[in-house]
Short mmCIF file of C-alpha atoms and ligand atoms in Angstrom, two decimals:
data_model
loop_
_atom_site.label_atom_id
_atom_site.label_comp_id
_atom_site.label_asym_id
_atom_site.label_seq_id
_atom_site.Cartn_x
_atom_site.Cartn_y
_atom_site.Cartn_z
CA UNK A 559 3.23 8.87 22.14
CA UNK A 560 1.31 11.74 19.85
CA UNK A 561 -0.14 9.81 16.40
CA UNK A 562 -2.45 11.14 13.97
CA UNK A 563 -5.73 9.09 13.89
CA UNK A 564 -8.25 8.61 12.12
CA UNK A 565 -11.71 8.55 13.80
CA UNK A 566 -14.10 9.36 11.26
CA UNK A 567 -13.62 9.16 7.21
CA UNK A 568 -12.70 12.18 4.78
CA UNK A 569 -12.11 13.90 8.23
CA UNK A 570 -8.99 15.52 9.30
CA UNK A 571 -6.47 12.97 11.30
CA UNK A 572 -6.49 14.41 14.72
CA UNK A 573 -3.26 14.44 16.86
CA UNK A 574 -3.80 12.92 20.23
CA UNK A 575 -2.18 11.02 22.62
CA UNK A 576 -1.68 6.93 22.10
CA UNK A 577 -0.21 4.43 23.92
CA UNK A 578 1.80 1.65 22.99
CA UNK A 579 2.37 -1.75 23.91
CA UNK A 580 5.79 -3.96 24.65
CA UNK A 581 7.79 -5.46 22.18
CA UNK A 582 6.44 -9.22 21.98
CA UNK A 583 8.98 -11.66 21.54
CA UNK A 584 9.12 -11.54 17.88
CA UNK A 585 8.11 -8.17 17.74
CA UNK A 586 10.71 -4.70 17.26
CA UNK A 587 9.54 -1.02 18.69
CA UNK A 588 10.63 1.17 16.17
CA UNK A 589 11.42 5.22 16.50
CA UNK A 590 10.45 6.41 12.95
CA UNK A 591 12.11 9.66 11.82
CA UNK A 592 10.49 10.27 8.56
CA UNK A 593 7.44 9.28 7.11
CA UNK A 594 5.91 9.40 3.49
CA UNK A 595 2.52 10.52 3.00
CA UNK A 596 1.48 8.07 0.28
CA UNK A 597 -1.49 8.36 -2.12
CA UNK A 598 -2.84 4.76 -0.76
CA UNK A 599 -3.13 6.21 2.42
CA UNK A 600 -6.01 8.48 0.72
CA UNK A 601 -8.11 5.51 -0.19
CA UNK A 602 -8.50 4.55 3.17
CA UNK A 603 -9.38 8.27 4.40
CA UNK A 604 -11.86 8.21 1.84
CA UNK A 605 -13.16 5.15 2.57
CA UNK A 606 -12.89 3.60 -1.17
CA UNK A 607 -10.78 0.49 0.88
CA UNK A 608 -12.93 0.04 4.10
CA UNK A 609 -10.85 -0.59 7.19
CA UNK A 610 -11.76 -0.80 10.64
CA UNK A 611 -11.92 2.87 12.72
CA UNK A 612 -9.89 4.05 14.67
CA UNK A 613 -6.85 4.08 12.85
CA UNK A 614 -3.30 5.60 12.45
CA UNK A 615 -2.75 6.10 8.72
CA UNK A 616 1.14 5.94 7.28
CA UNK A 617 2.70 3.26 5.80
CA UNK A 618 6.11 4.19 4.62
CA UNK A 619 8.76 5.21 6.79
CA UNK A 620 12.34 4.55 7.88
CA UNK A 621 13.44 4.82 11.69
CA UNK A 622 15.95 3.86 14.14
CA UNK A 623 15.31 0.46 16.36
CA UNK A 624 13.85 1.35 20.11
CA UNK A 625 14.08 -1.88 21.40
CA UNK A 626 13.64 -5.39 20.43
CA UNK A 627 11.66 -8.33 21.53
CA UNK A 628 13.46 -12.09 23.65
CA UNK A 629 13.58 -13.79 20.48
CA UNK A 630 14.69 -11.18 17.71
CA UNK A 631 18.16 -11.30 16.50
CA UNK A 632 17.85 -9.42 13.34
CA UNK A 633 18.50 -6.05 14.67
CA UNK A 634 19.49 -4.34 17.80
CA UNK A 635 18.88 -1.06 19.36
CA UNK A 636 20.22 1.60 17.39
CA UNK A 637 19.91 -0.16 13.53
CA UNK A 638 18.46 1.78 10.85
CA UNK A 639 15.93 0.35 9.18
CA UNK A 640 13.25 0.48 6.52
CA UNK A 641 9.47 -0.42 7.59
CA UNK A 642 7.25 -2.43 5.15
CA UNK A 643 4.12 -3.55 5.05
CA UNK A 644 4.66 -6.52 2.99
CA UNK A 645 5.53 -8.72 6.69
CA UNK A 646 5.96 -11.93 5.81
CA UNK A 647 5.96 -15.44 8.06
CA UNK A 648 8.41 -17.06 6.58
CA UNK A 649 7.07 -20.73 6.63
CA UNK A 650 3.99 -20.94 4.06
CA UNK A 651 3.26 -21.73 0.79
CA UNK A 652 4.07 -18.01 -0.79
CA UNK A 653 6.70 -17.06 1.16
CA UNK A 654 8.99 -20.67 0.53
CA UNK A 655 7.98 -20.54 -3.08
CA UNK A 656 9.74 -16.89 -3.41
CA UNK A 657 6.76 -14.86 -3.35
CA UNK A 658 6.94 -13.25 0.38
CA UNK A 659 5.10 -10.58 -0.45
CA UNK A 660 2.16 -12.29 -1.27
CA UNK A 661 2.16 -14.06 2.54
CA UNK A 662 -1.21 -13.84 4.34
CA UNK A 663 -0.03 -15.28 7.49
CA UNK A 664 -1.87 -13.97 10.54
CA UNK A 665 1.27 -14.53 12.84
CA UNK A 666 2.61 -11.51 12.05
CA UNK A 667 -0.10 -8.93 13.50
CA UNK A 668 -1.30 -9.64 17.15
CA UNK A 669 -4.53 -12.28 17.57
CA UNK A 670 -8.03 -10.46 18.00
CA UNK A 671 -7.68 -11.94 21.35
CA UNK A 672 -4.60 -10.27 22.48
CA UNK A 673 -3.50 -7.25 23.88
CA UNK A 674 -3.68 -4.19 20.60
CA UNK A 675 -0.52 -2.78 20.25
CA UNK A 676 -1.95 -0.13 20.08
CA UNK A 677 -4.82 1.73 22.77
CA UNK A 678 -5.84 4.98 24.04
CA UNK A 679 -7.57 4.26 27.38
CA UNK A 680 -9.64 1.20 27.10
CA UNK A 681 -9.95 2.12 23.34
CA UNK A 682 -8.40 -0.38 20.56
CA UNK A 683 -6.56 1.80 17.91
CA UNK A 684 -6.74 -0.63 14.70
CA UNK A 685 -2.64 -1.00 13.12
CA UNK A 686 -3.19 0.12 9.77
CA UNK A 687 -1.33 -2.43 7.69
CA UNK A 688 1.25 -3.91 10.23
CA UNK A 689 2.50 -0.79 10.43
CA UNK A 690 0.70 2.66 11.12
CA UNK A 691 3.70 5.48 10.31
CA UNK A 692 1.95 8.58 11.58
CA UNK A 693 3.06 8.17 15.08
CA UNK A 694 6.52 8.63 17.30
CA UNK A 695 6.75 4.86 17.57
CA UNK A 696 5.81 1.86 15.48
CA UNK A 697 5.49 -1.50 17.11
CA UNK A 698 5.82 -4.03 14.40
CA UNK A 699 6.68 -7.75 13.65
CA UNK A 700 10.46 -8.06 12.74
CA UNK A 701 9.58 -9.37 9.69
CA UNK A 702 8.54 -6.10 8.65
CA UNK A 703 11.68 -4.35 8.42
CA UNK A 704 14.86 -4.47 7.20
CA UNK A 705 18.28 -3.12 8.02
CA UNK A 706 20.16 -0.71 6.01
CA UNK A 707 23.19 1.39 5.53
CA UNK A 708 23.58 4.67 7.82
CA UNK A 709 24.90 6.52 5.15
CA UNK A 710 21.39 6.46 3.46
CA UNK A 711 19.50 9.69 4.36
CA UNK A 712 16.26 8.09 6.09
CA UNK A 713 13.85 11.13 4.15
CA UNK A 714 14.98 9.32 1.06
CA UNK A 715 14.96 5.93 2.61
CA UNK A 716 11.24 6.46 3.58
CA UNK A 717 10.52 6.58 0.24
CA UNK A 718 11.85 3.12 -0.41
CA UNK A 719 9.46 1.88 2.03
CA UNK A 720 7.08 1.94 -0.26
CA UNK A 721 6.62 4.34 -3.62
CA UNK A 722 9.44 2.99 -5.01
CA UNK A 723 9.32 -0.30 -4.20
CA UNK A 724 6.00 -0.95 -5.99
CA UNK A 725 7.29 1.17 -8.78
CA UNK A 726 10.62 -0.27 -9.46
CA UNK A 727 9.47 -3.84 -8.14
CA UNK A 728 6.48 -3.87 -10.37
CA UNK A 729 9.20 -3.44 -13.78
CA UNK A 730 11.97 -5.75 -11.84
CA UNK A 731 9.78 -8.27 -10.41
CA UNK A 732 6.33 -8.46 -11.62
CA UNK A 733 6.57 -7.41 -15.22
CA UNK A 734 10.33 -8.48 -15.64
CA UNK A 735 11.00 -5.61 -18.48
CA UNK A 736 13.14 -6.96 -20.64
CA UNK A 737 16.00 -4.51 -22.27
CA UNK A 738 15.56 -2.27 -25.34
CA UNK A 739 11.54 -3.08 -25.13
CA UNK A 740 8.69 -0.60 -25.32
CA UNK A 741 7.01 0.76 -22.11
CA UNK A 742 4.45 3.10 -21.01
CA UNK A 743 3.71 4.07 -17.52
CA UNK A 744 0.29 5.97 -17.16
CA UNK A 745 0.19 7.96 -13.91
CA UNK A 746 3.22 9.80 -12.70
CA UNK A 747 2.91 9.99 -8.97
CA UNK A 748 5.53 8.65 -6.72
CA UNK A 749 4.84 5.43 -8.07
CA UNK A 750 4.78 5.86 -11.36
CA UNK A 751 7.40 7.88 -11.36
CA UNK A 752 9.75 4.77 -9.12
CA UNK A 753 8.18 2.54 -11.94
CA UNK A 754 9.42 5.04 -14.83
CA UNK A 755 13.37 5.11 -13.26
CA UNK A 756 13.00 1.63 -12.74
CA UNK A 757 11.83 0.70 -16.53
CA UNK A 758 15.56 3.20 -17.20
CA UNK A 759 17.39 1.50 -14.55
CA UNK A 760 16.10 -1.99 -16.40
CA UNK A 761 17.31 -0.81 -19.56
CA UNK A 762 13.91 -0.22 -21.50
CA UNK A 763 14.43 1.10 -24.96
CA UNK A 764 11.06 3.66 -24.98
CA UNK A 765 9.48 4.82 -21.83
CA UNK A 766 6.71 6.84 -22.07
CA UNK A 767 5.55 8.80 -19.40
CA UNK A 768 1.54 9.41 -19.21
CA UNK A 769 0.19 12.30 -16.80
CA UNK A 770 -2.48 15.19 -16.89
CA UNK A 771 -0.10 17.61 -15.69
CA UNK A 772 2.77 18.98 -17.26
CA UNK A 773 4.98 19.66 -13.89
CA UNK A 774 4.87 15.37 -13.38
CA UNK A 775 6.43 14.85 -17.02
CA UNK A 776 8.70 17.12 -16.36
CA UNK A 777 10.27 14.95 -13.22
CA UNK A 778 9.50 12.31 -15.33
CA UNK A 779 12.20 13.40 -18.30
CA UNK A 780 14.27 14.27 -15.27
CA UNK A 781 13.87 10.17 -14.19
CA UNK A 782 14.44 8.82 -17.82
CA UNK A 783 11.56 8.90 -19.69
CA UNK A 784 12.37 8.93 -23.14
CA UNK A 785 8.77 10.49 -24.71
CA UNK A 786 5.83 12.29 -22.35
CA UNK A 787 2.17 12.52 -23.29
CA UNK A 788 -0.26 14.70 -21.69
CA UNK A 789 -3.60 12.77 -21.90
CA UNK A 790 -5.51 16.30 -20.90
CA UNK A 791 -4.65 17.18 -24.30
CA UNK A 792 -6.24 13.90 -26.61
CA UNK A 793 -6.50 10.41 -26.93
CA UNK A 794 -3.43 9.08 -25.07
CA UNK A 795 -3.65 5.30 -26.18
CA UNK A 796 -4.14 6.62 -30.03
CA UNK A 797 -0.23 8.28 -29.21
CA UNK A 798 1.06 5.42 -28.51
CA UNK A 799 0.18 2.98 -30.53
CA UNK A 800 1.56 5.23 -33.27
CA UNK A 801 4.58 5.89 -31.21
CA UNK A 802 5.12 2.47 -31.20
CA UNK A 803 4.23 1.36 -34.14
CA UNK A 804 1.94 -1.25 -33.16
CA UNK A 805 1.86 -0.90 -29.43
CA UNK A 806 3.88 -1.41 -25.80
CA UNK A 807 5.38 -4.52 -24.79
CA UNK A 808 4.69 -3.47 -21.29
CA UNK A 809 2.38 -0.87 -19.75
CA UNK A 810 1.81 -0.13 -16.20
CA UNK A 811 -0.82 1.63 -14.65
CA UNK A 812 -0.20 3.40 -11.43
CA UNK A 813 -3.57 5.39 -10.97
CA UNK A 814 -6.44 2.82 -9.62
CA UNK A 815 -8.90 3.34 -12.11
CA UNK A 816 -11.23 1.80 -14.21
CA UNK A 817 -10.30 3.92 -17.50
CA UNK A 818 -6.53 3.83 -16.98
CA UNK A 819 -6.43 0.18 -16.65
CA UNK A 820 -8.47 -0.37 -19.69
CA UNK A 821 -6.08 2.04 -21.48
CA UNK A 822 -3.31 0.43 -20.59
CA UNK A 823 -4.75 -3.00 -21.98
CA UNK A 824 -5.51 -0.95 -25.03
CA UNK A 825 -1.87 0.22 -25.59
CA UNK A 826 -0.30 -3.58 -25.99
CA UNK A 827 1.14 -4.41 -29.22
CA UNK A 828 0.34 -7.78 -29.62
CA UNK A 829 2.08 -10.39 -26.93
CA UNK A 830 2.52 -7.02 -24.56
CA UNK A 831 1.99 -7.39 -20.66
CA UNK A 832 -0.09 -4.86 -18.95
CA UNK A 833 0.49 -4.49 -15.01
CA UNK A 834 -2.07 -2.52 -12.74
CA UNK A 835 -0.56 -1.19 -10.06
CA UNK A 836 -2.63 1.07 -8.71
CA UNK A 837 -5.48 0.34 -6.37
CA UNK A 838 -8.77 0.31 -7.79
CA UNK A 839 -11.87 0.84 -5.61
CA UNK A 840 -13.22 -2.28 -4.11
CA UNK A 841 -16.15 -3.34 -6.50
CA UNK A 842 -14.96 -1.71 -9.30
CA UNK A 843 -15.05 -4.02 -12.80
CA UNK A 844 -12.32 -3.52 -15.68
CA UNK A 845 -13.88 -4.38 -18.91
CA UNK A 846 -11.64 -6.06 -21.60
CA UNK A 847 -12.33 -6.85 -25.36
CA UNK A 848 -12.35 -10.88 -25.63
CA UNK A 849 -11.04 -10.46 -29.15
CA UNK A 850 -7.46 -9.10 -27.93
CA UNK A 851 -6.51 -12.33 -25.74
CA UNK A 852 -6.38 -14.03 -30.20
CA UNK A 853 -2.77 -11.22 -29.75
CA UNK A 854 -1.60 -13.00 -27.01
CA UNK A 855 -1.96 -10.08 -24.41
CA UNK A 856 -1.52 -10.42 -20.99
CA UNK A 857 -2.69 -8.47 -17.81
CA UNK A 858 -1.67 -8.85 -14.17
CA UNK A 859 -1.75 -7.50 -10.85
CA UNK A 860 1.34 -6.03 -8.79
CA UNK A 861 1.06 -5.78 -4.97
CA UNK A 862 4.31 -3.66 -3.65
CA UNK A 863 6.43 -4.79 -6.66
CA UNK A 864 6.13 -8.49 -6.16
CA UNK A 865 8.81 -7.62 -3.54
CA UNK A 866 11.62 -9.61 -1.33
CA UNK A 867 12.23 -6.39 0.37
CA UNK A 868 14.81 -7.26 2.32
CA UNK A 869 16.76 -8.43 -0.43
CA UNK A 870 15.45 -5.42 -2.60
CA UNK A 871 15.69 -2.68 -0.51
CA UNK A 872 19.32 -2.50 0.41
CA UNK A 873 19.91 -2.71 -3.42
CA UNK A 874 17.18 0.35 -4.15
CA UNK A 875 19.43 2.16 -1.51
CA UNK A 876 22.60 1.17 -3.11
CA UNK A 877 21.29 2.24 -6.67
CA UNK A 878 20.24 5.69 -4.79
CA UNK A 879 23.96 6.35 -3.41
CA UNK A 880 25.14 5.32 -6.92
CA UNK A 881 22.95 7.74 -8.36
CA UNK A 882 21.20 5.59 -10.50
CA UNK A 883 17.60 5.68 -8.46
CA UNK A 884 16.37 8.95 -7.99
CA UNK A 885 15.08 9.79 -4.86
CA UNK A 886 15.89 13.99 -4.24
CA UNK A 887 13.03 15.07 -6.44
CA UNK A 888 10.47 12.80 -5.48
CA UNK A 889 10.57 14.78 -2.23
CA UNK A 890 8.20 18.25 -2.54
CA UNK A 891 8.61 19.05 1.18
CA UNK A 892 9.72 18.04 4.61
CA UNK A 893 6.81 18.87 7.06
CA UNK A 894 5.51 17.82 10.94
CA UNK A 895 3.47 15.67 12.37
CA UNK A 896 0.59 18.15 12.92
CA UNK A 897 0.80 19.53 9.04
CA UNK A 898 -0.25 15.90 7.89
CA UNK A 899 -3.46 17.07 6.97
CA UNK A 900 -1.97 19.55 4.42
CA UNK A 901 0.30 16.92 3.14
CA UNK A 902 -3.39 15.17 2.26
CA UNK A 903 -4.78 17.52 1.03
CA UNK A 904 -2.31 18.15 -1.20
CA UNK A 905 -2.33 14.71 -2.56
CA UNK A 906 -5.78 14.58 -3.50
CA UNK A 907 -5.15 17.72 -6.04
CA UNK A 908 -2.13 15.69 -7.19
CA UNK A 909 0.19 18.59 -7.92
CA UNK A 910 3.00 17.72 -5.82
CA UNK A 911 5.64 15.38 -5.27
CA UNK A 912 5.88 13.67 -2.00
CA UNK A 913 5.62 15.01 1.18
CA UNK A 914 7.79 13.65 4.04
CA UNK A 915 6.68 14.00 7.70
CA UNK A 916 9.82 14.40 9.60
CA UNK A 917 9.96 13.54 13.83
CA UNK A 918 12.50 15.13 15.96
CA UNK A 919 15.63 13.28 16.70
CA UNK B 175 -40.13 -7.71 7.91
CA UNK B 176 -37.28 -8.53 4.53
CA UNK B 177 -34.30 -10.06 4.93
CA UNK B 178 -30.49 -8.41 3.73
CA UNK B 179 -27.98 -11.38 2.66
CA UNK B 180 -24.77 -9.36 2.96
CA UNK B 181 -21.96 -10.89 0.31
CA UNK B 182 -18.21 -10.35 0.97
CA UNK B 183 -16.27 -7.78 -1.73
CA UNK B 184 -13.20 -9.49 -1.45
CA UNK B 185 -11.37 -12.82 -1.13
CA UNK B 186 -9.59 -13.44 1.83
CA UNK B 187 -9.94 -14.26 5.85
CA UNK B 188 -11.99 -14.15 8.62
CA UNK B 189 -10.37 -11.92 10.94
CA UNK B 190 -12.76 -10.88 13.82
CA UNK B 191 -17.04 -11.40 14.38
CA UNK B 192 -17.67 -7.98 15.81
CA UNK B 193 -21.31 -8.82 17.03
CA UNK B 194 -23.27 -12.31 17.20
CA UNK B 195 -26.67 -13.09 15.94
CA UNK B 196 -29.83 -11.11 17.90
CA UNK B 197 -27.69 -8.14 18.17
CA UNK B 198 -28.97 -4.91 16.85
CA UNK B 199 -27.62 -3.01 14.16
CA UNK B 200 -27.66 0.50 12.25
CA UNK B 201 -26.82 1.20 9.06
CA UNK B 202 -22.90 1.54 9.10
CA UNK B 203 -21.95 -0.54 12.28
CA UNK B 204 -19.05 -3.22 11.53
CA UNK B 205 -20.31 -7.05 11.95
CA UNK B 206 -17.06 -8.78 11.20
CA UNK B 207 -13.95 -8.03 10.04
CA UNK B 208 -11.87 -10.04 7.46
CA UNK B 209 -8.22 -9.92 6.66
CA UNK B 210 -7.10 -9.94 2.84
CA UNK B 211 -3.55 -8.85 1.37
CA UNK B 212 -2.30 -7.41 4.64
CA UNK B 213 -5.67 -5.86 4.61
CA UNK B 214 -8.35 -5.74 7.42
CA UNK B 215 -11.56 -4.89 5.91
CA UNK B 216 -15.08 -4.38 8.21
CA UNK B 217 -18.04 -5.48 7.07
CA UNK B 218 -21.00 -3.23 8.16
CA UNK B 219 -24.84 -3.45 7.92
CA UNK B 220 -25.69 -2.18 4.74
CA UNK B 221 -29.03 -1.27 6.78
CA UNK B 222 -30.64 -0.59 10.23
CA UNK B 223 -32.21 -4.33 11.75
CA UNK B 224 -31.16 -7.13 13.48
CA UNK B 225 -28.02 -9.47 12.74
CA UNK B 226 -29.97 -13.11 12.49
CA UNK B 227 -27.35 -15.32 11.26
CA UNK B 228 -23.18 -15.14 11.42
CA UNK B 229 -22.88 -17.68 8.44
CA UNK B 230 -19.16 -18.03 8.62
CA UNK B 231 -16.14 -18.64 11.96
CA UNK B 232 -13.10 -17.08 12.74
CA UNK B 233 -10.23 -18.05 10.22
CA UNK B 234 -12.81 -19.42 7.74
CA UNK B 235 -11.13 -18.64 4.25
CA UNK B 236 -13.77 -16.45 2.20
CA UNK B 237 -14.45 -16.02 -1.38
CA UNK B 238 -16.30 -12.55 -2.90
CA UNK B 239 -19.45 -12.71 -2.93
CA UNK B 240 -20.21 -15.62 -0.60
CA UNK B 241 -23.04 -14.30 1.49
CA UNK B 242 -21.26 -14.00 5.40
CA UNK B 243 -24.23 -12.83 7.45
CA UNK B 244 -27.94 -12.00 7.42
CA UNK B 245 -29.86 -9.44 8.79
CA UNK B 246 -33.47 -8.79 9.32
CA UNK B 247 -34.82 -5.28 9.14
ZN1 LIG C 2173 2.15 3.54 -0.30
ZN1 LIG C 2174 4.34 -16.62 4.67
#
């Protein structure tokens, strides 16, 4: 099959020829037919979260089932399905106390002693999170994907995979935003943006959208953001508070920095709940005033929206048919295989929405 | 001749040892790999020199900083 890997990092993916093993007996082969280029992806290119060379990049997609291994019953040939990375085992400690996507099981990726599933020649090409999108075929546990309608169009469904998962799971399931309060969401990429419909979809009196550029705010409005702030243009957490009157009940930050995250600490009224999102660098430190935990704030982590995916996701694509999640302008262009680069590239300048790598049918 | 403790960043699994003590390193090279939030993270030799010590086994649960191999340079 052609794949784009990664051999070296902040180098171009280069398309070459992979091959691919057999469906174990718990595992699915799955034909993907679009595929999100998501900003995580870029830490890994750039190396700010190591992981193990060669790789094939991609992480959000939605496909059709290839075949399927002796023991799965799930699915058959021919399903459509959404990928995610959050696999879960479905026996430990996280996943029967609710919190699947928090499951560290090794069970579902193959042993260091086993065959890859994926090799070129004698070479090991590393699975980048269970999952590895850029590529004709995936071969992935079945607990990493979950059926959905065929109605759903599978550029949109991609997106479900992951963006807006962590964005709308992070305000569902992580933050539980309660209706009518006050929230800000600082960073409006395709995550921020998920988390800004999702704080609307919850029923969040204020949402205030937080961006550099004015073309994100704008899809932001167009998402349900009540009030915008560029933060080019002065002291973003100084806006808010008197926005507020007194601060957020809930901020989320969906940039992985060190500033933001601080920021969005700093924007709590007292009792508020600030959830990071994005990823930070490994060996990065967030510095927090002592004095501020006397107001009762709280800070947490959200990893893919505290999901149950596939309870969640065949609700995110029932709230995108009703028209209540929306997907069409998260989506800045439909592109190949070969253009992934671009699609990149075009990420780390941040001025566009998503770009969607579509195969051939 | 000094001696480089290298400390984990993260919390989470062995996954893989890449290369066993007395092999030779240079700067960059991955000596283990751990697994942590769906992750798998190398380790590499923050220097060229010799790996003297593996101080942890496959599937040994990892906390940062805990120092997971040594090298001599
Ligand atoms: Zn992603
Ligand atoms: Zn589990």
């Amino acid at each position: 099959m052609k794949a784009a890997v990664l051999r070296e990092l902040n180098k171009p993916l280069e398309i070459e020829e992979v091959s691919i093993s057999k469906p174990g007996p718990r595992e699915v082969l799955v034909r993907p037919i679009a595929a999100g280029v998501c900003h995580s992806d870029l830490h890994f290119l750039d190396g700010s979260y190591p992981y193990p060379l060669p790789t094939i990049l991609g992480h959000e997609s939605a496909g059709i089932v290839e075949e399927v291994g002796s023991s799965v019953t799930y699915v058959k040939k021919g399903d459509h399905v959404i990928t995610c990375l959050s696999a879960f085992c479905g026996h430990c400690d996280k996943c029967l106390t609710g919190r699947l996507s928090l499951c560290q099981s090794p069970e579902v990726s193959r042993a260091p002693e086993d065959e890859p599933r994926m090799k070129k020649g004698d070479e090991t090409i590393h699975q980048f999170l269970n999952l590895s999108s850029f590529a004709e075929l995936m071969l992935i546990h079945e607990h990493a994907l979950v059926k959905i309608k065929e109605e759903m169009p599978m550029d949109r469904a991609a997106l479900i995979g992951c963006s807006t998962t962590t964005g709308v799971g992070a305000v569902f399931h992580t933050a539980k935003v309660e209706p009518g309060s006050k929230v800000a969401v600082i960073g409006c990429g395709g995550v921020g943006l998920a988390a800004i419909n999702g704080a609307a979809i919850a029923g969040a009196g204020m949402v205030i959208a937080v961006d550099m550029m004015d073309s994100k705010l704008d899809i932001a409005k167009s998402l349900g953001a009540t009030h915008t702030i560029n933060a080019s243009q002065g002291n973003a957490v100084g806006e808010i508070i008197e926005l507020t009157k007194g601060g957020c009940d809930y901020t989320f930050e969906a940039i992985g920095l060190k500033s933001t995250t601080e920021q969005a600490w700093q924007m709590l009224g007292a009792g508020g709940t600030a959830t990071v999102i994005g990823m930070i660098p490994v060996g990065t430190m967030v510095e927090l005033h002592g004095v501020d935990f006397l107001s009762e704030k709280k800070i947490q982590g959200s990893n893919m929206g505290s999901n149950r995916f596939r309870v969640d996701m065949p609700r995110f694509v029932d709230f995108y048919l009703e028209g209540r999640l929306h997907l069409d302008q998260m989506i800045s262009q439909h592109i190949k295989l070969e253009e992934v680069n671009n699609a990149l590239n075009a990420l780390k300048t941040g001025e566009e929405a998503r770009h969607i790598i579509m195969f051939e049918e | 001749m000094s001696t480089t403790e290298i400390p984990s960043e993260v919390t989470g699994r062995v996954w893989k040892i890449v290369l066993d003590p007395g092999a030779k390193v240079d700067e960059g090279d991955p000596i283990l790999i751990l697994e942590s939030m769906k992750m798998e993270i190398p380790v590499e030799a923050p220097c060229k020199g010799i790996v003297t010590e593996i101080c942890v086994a496959e599937g040994d649960a990892i906390v940062e900083d805990q120092i997971i191999a040594i090298l001599e340079n």
